Amino acid sequence: MDRITLRGLKARGHHGVFPREREEGQTFIVDLVLHLDTRPAAAGDDLAKTVHYGVVAEEVVDVVRGEPVDLIETLAERIAERCLKHEAVAQVEVVVHKPDAPITVPFDDVTITITRSRA
């Protein structure tokens, strides 16, 4: 499989288990690796035979900005489901970063990484 990678998609969301996270929100960062066969698109230089990564980026940001969930695991799953709605995408790897997680010790980042495939 070929890969199209999007790194560092940023959006403000209201996800988390604590009231403050839900009320104030925070920045989430998403990285995606879309697995697909790009040969048909390349052979005909045809966008319709691949995935429009600009559209995917907008959809992912909409998911992050959308309905709040408690867990970043749930957020990652919703993002993966949205990516797999694109016919060309056979598999997706989603990394959700929560750099402002409510942790009481110094840290750089918290992430969840999931890989989902078309059933």
Tab-separated table of N, CA and C in Angstrom:
chain	number	residue	atom	x	y	z
A	1	MET	N	0.834	-1.191	0.000
A	1	MET	CA	0.000	0.000	0.000
A	1	MET	C	0.877	1.253	0.000
A	2	ASP	N	0.393	2.226	-0.683
A	2	ASP	CA	1.032	3.533	-0.662
A	2	ASP	C	0.494	4.299	0.542
A	3	ARG	N	1.156	5.406	0.879
A	3	ARG	CA	0.736	6.179	2.054
A	3	ARG	C	0.674	7.661	1.728
A	4	ILE	N	-0.386	8.281	2.194
A	4	ILE	CA	-0.475	9.743	2.219
A	4	ILE	C	-0.500	10.119	3.692
A	5	THR	N	0.405	11.007	4.077
A	5	THR	CA	0.559	11.359	5.483
A	5	THR	C	0.205	12.821	5.703
A	6	LEU	N	-0.588	13.063	6.722
A	6	LEU	CA	-0.897	14.423	7.172
A	6	LEU	C	-0.425	14.521	8.614
A	7	ARG	N	0.373	15.504	8.908
A	7	ARG	CA	0.913	15.659	10.261
A	7	ARG	C	0.544	17.035	10.816
A	8	GLY	N	0.202	17.045	12.080
A	8	GLY	CA	0.034	18.305	12.792
A	8	GLY	C	-1.270	19.041	12.532
A	9	LEU	N	-2.340	18.305	12.216
A	9	LEU	CA	-3.646	18.960	12.083
A	9	LEU	C	-4.071	19.439	13.473
A	10	LYS	N	-4.362	20.720	13.608
A	10	LYS	CA	-4.677	21.287	14.925
A	10	LYS	C	-6.102	21.797	14.959
A	11	ALA	N	-6.758	21.527	16.088
A	11	ALA	CA	-8.109	22.034	16.295
A	11	ALA	C	-8.390	22.083	17.790
A	12	ARG	N	-9.256	22.975	18.160
A	12	ARG	CA	-9.669	23.081	19.559
A	12	ARG	C	-10.900	22.209	19.761
A	13	GLY	N	-10.842	21.388	20.793
A	13	GLY	CA	-11.961	20.523	21.125
A	13	GLY	C	-12.257	20.588	22.603
A	14	HIS	N	-13.392	20.033	22.986
A	14	HIS	CA	-13.839	20.055	24.384
A	14	HIS	C	-13.940	18.627	24.926
A	15	HIS	N	-12.913	17.836	24.670
A	15	HIS	CA	-12.901	16.427	25.055
A	15	HIS	C	-12.174	16.258	26.378
A	16	GLY	N	-12.642	15.317	27.172
A	16	GLY	CA	-11.986	15.008	28.435
A	16	GLY	C	-13.005	14.624	29.487
A	17	VAL	N	-12.513	14.060	30.568
A	17	VAL	CA	-13.405	13.598	31.628
A	17	VAL	C	-13.650	14.657	32.697
A	18	PHE	N	-12.832	15.697	32.716
A	18	PHE	CA	-12.970	16.716	33.752
A	18	PHE	C	-13.805	17.899	33.253
A	19	PRO	N	-14.631	18.468	34.138
A	19	PRO	CA	-15.483	19.600	33.744
A	19	PRO	C	-14.712	20.751	33.105
A	20	ARG	N	-13.527	21.040	33.616
A	20	ARG	CA	-12.735	22.148	33.074
A	20	ARG	C	-12.367	21.903	31.608
A	21	GLU	N	-12.046	20.647	31.269
A	21	GLU	CA	-11.712	20.310	29.874
A	21	GLU	C	-12.919	20.538	28.976
A	22	ARG	N	-14.073	20.163	29.454
A	22	ARG	CA	-15.307	20.317	28.679
A	22	ARG	C	-15.680	21.793	28.524
A	23	GLU	N	-15.480	22.564	29.566
A	23	GLU	CA	-15.867	23.981	29.540
A	23	GLU	C	-14.894	24.837	28.731
A	24	GLU	N	-13.608	24.691	29.016
A	24	GLU	CA	-12.604	25.566	28.405
A	24	GLU	C	-12.080	25.047	27.074
A	25	GLY	N	-12.064	23.739	26.908
A	25	GLY	CA	-11.495	23.158	25.702
A	25	GLY	C	-9.981	23.235	25.709
A	26	GLN	N	-9.376	22.621	24.695
A	26	GLN	CA	-7.924	22.617	24.551
A	26	GLN	C	-7.571	22.218	23.127
A	27	THR	N	-6.325	22.415	22.774
A	27	THR	CA	-5.872	22.075	21.434
A	27	THR	C	-5.535	20.590	21.358
A	28	PHE	N	-6.020	19.959	20.305
A	28	PHE	CA	-5.671	18.582	19.967
A	28	PHE	C	-4.937	18.615	18.645
A	29	ILE	N	-3.974	17.720	18.489
A	29	ILE	CA	-3.197	17.628	17.256
A	29	ILE	C	-3.361	16.209	16.725
A	30	VAL	N	-3.596	16.102	15.426
A	30	VAL	CA	-3.843	14.802	14.814
A	30	VAL	C	-2.857	14.565	13.680
A	31	ASP	N	-2.290	13.362	13.667
A	31	ASP	CA	-1.462	12.887	12.567
A	31	ASP	C	-2.190	11.716	11.923
A	32	LEU	N	-2.155	11.651	10.608
A	32	LEU	CA	-2.817	10.577	9.869
A	32	LEU	C	-1.864	9.951	8.865
A	33	VAL	N	-1.982	8.639	8.707
A	33	VAL	CA	-1.357	7.946	7.590
A	33	VAL	C	-2.475	7.190	6.895
A	34	LEU	N	-2.780	7.610	5.669
A	34	LEU	CA	-3.829	6.988	4.866
A	34	LEU	C	-3.164	5.981	3.932
A	35	HIS	N	-3.576	4.733	4.022
A	35	HIS	CA	-3.019	3.679	3.175
A	35	HIS	C	-3.974	3.431	2.011
A	36	LEU	N	-3.443	3.493	0.797
A	36	LEU	CA	-4.254	3.299	-0.397
A	36	LEU	C	-3.355	2.957	-1.572
A	37	ASP	N	-3.971	2.504	-2.627
A	37	ASP	CA	-3.250	2.220	-3.873
A	37	ASP	C	-3.361	3.461	-4.751
A	38	THR	N	-2.256	4.163	-4.939
A	38	THR	CA	-2.290	5.403	-5.725
A	38	THR	C	-2.026	5.189	-7.208
A	39	ARG	N	-1.777	3.949	-7.619
A	39	ARG	CA	-1.469	3.694	-9.041
A	39	ARG	C	-2.583	4.128	-9.989
A	40	PRO	N	-3.864	3.824	-9.702
A	40	PRO	CA	-4.913	4.268	-10.629
A	40	PRO	C	-4.951	5.791	-10.795
A	41	ALA	N	-4.766	6.512	-9.703
A	41	ALA	CA	-4.764	7.979	-9.781
A	41	ALA	C	-3.568	8.481	-10.581
A	42	ALA	N	-2.401	7.904	-10.317
A	42	ALA	CA	-1.183	8.330	-11.013
A	42	ALA	C	-1.249	8.013	-12.504
A	43	ALA	N	-1.802	6.857	-12.841
A	43	ALA	CA	-1.868	6.446	-14.250
A	43	ALA	C	-2.693	7.420	-15.082
A	44	GLY	N	-3.761	7.926	-14.495
A	44	GLY	CA	-4.617	8.847	-15.233
A	44	GLY	C	-4.533	10.285	-14.770
A	45	ASP	N	-3.609	10.558	-13.815
A	45	ASP	CA	-3.487	11.898	-13.231
A	45	ASP	C	-4.861	12.397	-12.799
A	46	ASP	N	-5.586	11.526	-12.049
A	46	ASP	CA	-7.002	11.734	-11.761
A	46	ASP	C	-7.262	11.771	-10.253
A	47	LEU	N	-7.617	12.939	-9.735
A	47	LEU	CA	-7.919	13.120	-8.319
A	47	LEU	C	-9.067	12.226	-7.849
A	48	ALA	N	-10.000	11.939	-8.728
A	48	ALA	CA	-11.161	11.120	-8.365
A	48	ALA	C	-10.776	9.680	-8.025
A	49	LYS	N	-9.554	9.271	-8.376
A	49	LYS	CA	-9.128	7.896	-8.116
A	49	LYS	C	-8.175	7.786	-6.927
A	50	THR	N	-8.118	8.825	-6.137
A	50	THR	CA	-7.309	8.825	-4.917
A	50	THR	C	-8.155	9.436	-3.811
A	51	VAL	N	-7.533	9.917	-2.766
A	51	VAL	CA	-8.253	10.606	-1.696
A	51	VAL	C	-7.800	12.062	-1.697
A	52	HIS	N	-8.743	12.951	-1.564
A	52	HIS	CA	-8.448	14.386	-1.527
A	52	HIS	C	-8.039	14.723	-0.093
A	53	TYR	N	-6.741	14.846	0.141
A	53	TYR	CA	-6.264	15.018	1.509
A	53	TYR	C	-6.686	16.346	2.130
A	54	GLY	N	-6.973	17.343	1.311
A	54	GLY	CA	-7.487	18.602	1.849
A	54	GLY	C	-8.870	18.425	2.455
A	55	VAL	N	-9.699	17.637	1.796
A	55	VAL	CA	-11.034	17.332	2.313
A	55	VAL	C	-10.919	16.509	3.592
A	56	VAL	N	-10.033	15.516	3.585
A	56	VAL	CA	-9.835	14.692	4.783
A	56	VAL	C	-9.406	15.574	5.958
A	57	ALA	N	-8.484	16.490	5.728
A	57	ALA	CA	-8.013	17.380	6.791
A	57	ALA	C	-9.170	18.189	7.383
A	58	GLU	N	-10.017	18.728	6.527
A	58	GLU	CA	-11.168	19.503	7.008
A	58	GLU	C	-12.128	18.631	7.813
A	59	GLU	N	-12.355	17.412	7.356
A	59	GLU	CA	-13.263	16.503	8.054
A	59	GLU	C	-12.708	16.115	9.428
A	60	VAL	N	-11.414	15.876	9.511
A	60	VAL	CA	-10.798	15.527	10.788
A	60	VAL	C	-10.916	16.688	11.772
A	61	VAL	N	-10.651	17.882	11.317
A	61	VAL	CA	-10.793	19.060	12.174
A	61	VAL	C	-12.248	19.200	12.645
A	62	ASP	N	-13.192	18.929	11.767
A	62	ASP	CA	-14.610	18.977	12.163
A	62	ASP	C	-14.914	17.966	13.265
A	63	VAL	N	-14.322	16.763	13.178
A	63	VAL	CA	-14.529	15.753	14.218
A	63	VAL	C	-13.967	16.255	15.549
A	64	VAL	N	-12.768	16.821	15.523
A	64	VAL	CA	-12.159	17.319	16.766
A	64	VAL	C	-12.990	18.450	17.353
A	65	ARG	N	-13.500	19.322	16.522
A	65	ARG	CA	-14.317	20.446	16.988
A	65	ARG	C	-15.738	20.019	17.371
A	66	GLY	N	-16.107	18.806	16.998
A	66	GLY	CA	-17.480	18.343	17.148
A	66	GLY	C	-17.840	17.863	18.542
A	67	GLU	N	-18.773	16.942	18.583
A	67	GLU	CA	-19.354	16.454	19.828
A	67	GLU	C	-18.278	15.966	20.798
A	68	PRO	N	-18.275	16.495	22.010
A	68	PRO	CA	-17.266	16.098	22.991
A	68	PRO	C	-17.393	14.634	23.412
A	69	VAL	N	-16.237	14.031	23.693
A	69	VAL	CA	-16.162	12.676	24.230
A	69	VAL	C	-15.231	12.712	25.438
A	70	ASP	N	-15.321	11.693	26.268
A	70	ASP	CA	-14.465	11.633	27.448
A	70	ASP	C	-13.021	11.273	27.095
A	71	LEU	N	-12.850	10.315	26.199
A	71	LEU	CA	-11.544	9.712	25.966
A	71	LEU	C	-10.958	10.057	24.598
A	72	ILE	N	-9.625	10.238	24.555
A	72	ILE	CA	-8.989	10.434	23.259
A	72	ILE	C	-9.048	9.150	22.435
A	73	GLU	N	-9.223	8.006	23.091
A	73	GLU	CA	-9.410	6.759	22.367
A	73	GLU	C	-10.675	6.820	21.509
A	74	THR	N	-11.735	7.372	22.082
A	74	THR	CA	-12.995	7.520	21.352
A	74	THR	C	-12.836	8.525	20.222
A	75	LEU	N	-12.146	9.611	20.477
A	75	LEU	CA	-11.899	10.615	19.448
A	75	LEU	C	-11.115	10.013	18.286
A	76	ALA	N	-10.087	9.247	18.583
A	76	ALA	CA	-9.293	8.599	17.533
A	76	ALA	C	-10.161	7.647	16.709
A	77	GLU	N	-11.025	6.904	17.358
A	77	GLU	CA	-11.907	5.969	16.657
A	77	GLU	C	-12.840	6.721	15.708
A	78	ARG	N	-13.389	7.828	16.155
A	78	ARG	CA	-14.274	8.625	15.292
A	78	ARG	C	-13.522	9.170	14.079
A	79	ILE	N	-12.305	9.594	14.288
A	79	ILE	CA	-11.493	10.100	13.182
A	79	ILE	C	-11.208	8.980	12.184
A	80	ALA	N	-10.847	7.806	12.684
A	80	ALA	CA	-10.573	6.670	11.800
A	80	ALA	C	-11.800	6.309	10.980
A	81	GLU	N	-12.954	6.271	11.630
A	81	GLU	CA	-14.197	5.945	10.919
A	81	GLU	C	-14.457	6.942	9.797
A	82	ARG	N	-14.210	8.209	10.069
A	82	ARG	CA	-14.445	9.244	9.052
A	82	ARG	C	-13.493	9.064	7.873
A	83	CYS	N	-12.238	8.759	8.144
A	83	CYS	CA	-11.254	8.566	7.081
A	83	CYS	C	-11.610	7.362	6.208
A	84	LEU	N	-12.093	6.300	6.816
A	84	LEU	CA	-12.413	5.084	6.069
A	84	LEU	C	-13.677	5.219	5.231
A	85	LYS	N	-14.415	6.308	5.393
A	85	LYS	CA	-15.566	6.551	4.519
A	85	LYS	C	-15.135	6.928	3.103
A	86	HIS	N	-13.880	7.306	2.954
A	86	HIS	CA	-13.341	7.605	1.629
A	86	HIS	C	-12.999	6.283	0.953
A	87	GLU	N	-13.598	6.040	-0.174
A	87	GLU	CA	-13.505	4.752	-0.862
A	87	GLU	C	-12.074	4.295	-1.120
A	88	ALA	N	-11.193	5.205	-1.441
A	88	ALA	CA	-9.822	4.829	-1.784
A	88	ALA	C	-9.000	4.396	-0.575
A	89	VAL	N	-9.401	4.806	0.615
A	89	VAL	CA	-8.617	4.528	1.824
A	89	VAL	C	-8.914	3.110	2.309
A	90	ALA	N	-7.877	2.274	2.313
A	90	ALA	CA	-8.022	0.885	2.759
A	90	ALA	C	-7.703	0.732	4.249
A	91	GLN	N	-6.825	1.586	4.737
A	91	GLN	CA	-6.399	1.519	6.140
A	91	GLN	C	-5.961	2.905	6.571
A	92	VAL	N	-6.110	3.198	7.850
A	92	VAL	CA	-5.677	4.491	8.372
A	92	VAL	C	-5.011	4.297	9.727
A	93	GLU	N	-3.946	5.026	9.928
A	93	GLU	CA	-3.327	5.135	11.245
A	93	GLU	C	-3.607	6.537	11.756
A	94	VAL	N	-4.140	6.624	12.962
A	94	VAL	CA	-4.506	7.899	13.564
A	94	VAL	C	-3.722	8.071	14.856
A	95	VAL	N	-3.082	9.213	14.997
A	95	VAL	CA	-2.431	9.572	16.256
A	95	VAL	C	-3.108	10.850	16.740
A	96	VAL	N	-3.666	10.806	17.937
A	96	VAL	CA	-4.247	11.992	18.555
A	96	VAL	C	-3.317	12.415	19.693
A	97	HIS	N	-2.875	13.660	19.616
A	97	HIS	CA	-2.018	14.252	20.647
A	97	HIS	C	-2.878	15.141	21.554
A	98	LYS	N	-2.620	15.045	22.842
A	98	LYS	CA	-3.290	15.906	23.822
A	98	LYS	C	-2.194	16.553	24.679
A	99	PRO	N	-1.524	17.567	24.116
A	99	PRO	CA	-0.355	18.138	24.793
A	99	PRO	C	-0.674	18.918	26.063
A	100	ASP	N	-1.938	19.285	26.256
A	100	ASP	CA	-2.329	20.041	27.448
A	100	ASP	C	-3.159	19.191	28.407
A	101	ALA	N	-2.943	17.885	28.370
A	101	ALA	CA	-3.689	16.977	29.251
A	101	ALA	C	-3.492	17.381	30.714
A	102	PRO	N	-4.514	17.170	31.536
A	102	PRO	CA	-4.424	17.561	32.947
A	102	PRO	C	-3.592	16.558	33.765
A	103	ILE	N	-2.285	16.660	33.615
A	103	ILE	CA	-1.344	15.795	34.328
A	103	ILE	C	-0.541	16.681	35.275
A	104	THR	N	-0.320	16.203	36.482
A	104	THR	CA	0.290	17.051	37.520
A	104	THR	C	1.814	17.048	37.525
A	105	VAL	N	2.446	16.286	36.638
A	105	VAL	CA	3.910	16.274	36.567
A	105	VAL	C	4.336	16.781	35.190
A	106	PRO	N	5.562	17.269	35.053
A	106	PRO	CA	6.014	17.754	33.745
A	106	PRO	C	5.960	16.639	32.688
A	107	PHE	N	5.485	16.992	31.492
A	107	PHE	CA	5.423	16.046	30.377
A	107	PHE	C	5.384	16.821	29.076
A	108	ASP	N	5.698	16.159	27.982
A	108	ASP	CA	5.690	16.791	26.668
A	108	ASP	C	4.394	16.574	25.917
A	109	ASP	N	3.843	15.364	26.011
A	109	ASP	CA	2.683	15.046	25.180
A	109	ASP	C	2.056	13.753	25.673
A	110	VAL	N	0.788	13.585	25.364
A	110	VAL	CA	0.081	12.324	25.545
A	110	VAL	C	-0.515	11.987	24.188
A	111	THR	N	-0.348	10.736	23.740
A	111	THR	CA	-0.912	10.348	22.449
A	111	THR	C	-1.600	8.995	22.545
A	112	ILE	N	-2.533	8.806	21.634
A	112	ILE	CA	-3.107	7.492	21.362
A	112	ILE	C	-2.868	7.234	19.882
A	113	THR	N	-2.461	6.031	19.556
A	113	THR	CA	-2.256	5.646	18.161
A	113	THR	C	-3.110	4.426	17.880
A	114	ILE	N	-3.955	4.513	16.846
A	114	ILE	CA	-4.761	3.367	16.449
A	114	ILE	C	-4.598	3.144	14.951
A	115	THR	N	-4.785	1.904	14.544
A	115	THR	CA	-4.793	1.547	13.136
A	115	THR	C	-6.092	0.811	12.865
A	116	ARG	N	-6.822	1.269	11.848
A	116	ARG	CA	-8.091	0.642	11.478
A	116	ARG	C	-8.097	0.383	9.979
A	117	SER	N	-8.734	-0.728	9.609
A	117	SER	CA	-8.816	-1.113	8.206
A	117	SER	C	-10.262	-1.267	7.812
A	118	ARG	N	-10.472	-1.182	6.515
A	118	ARG	CA	-11.792	-1.456	5.969
A	118	ARG	C	-12.111	-2.920	6.247
A	119	ALA	N	-13.302	-3.200	6.768
A	119	ALA	CA	-13.672	-4.580	7.157
A	119	ALA	C	-13.839	-5.500	5.980
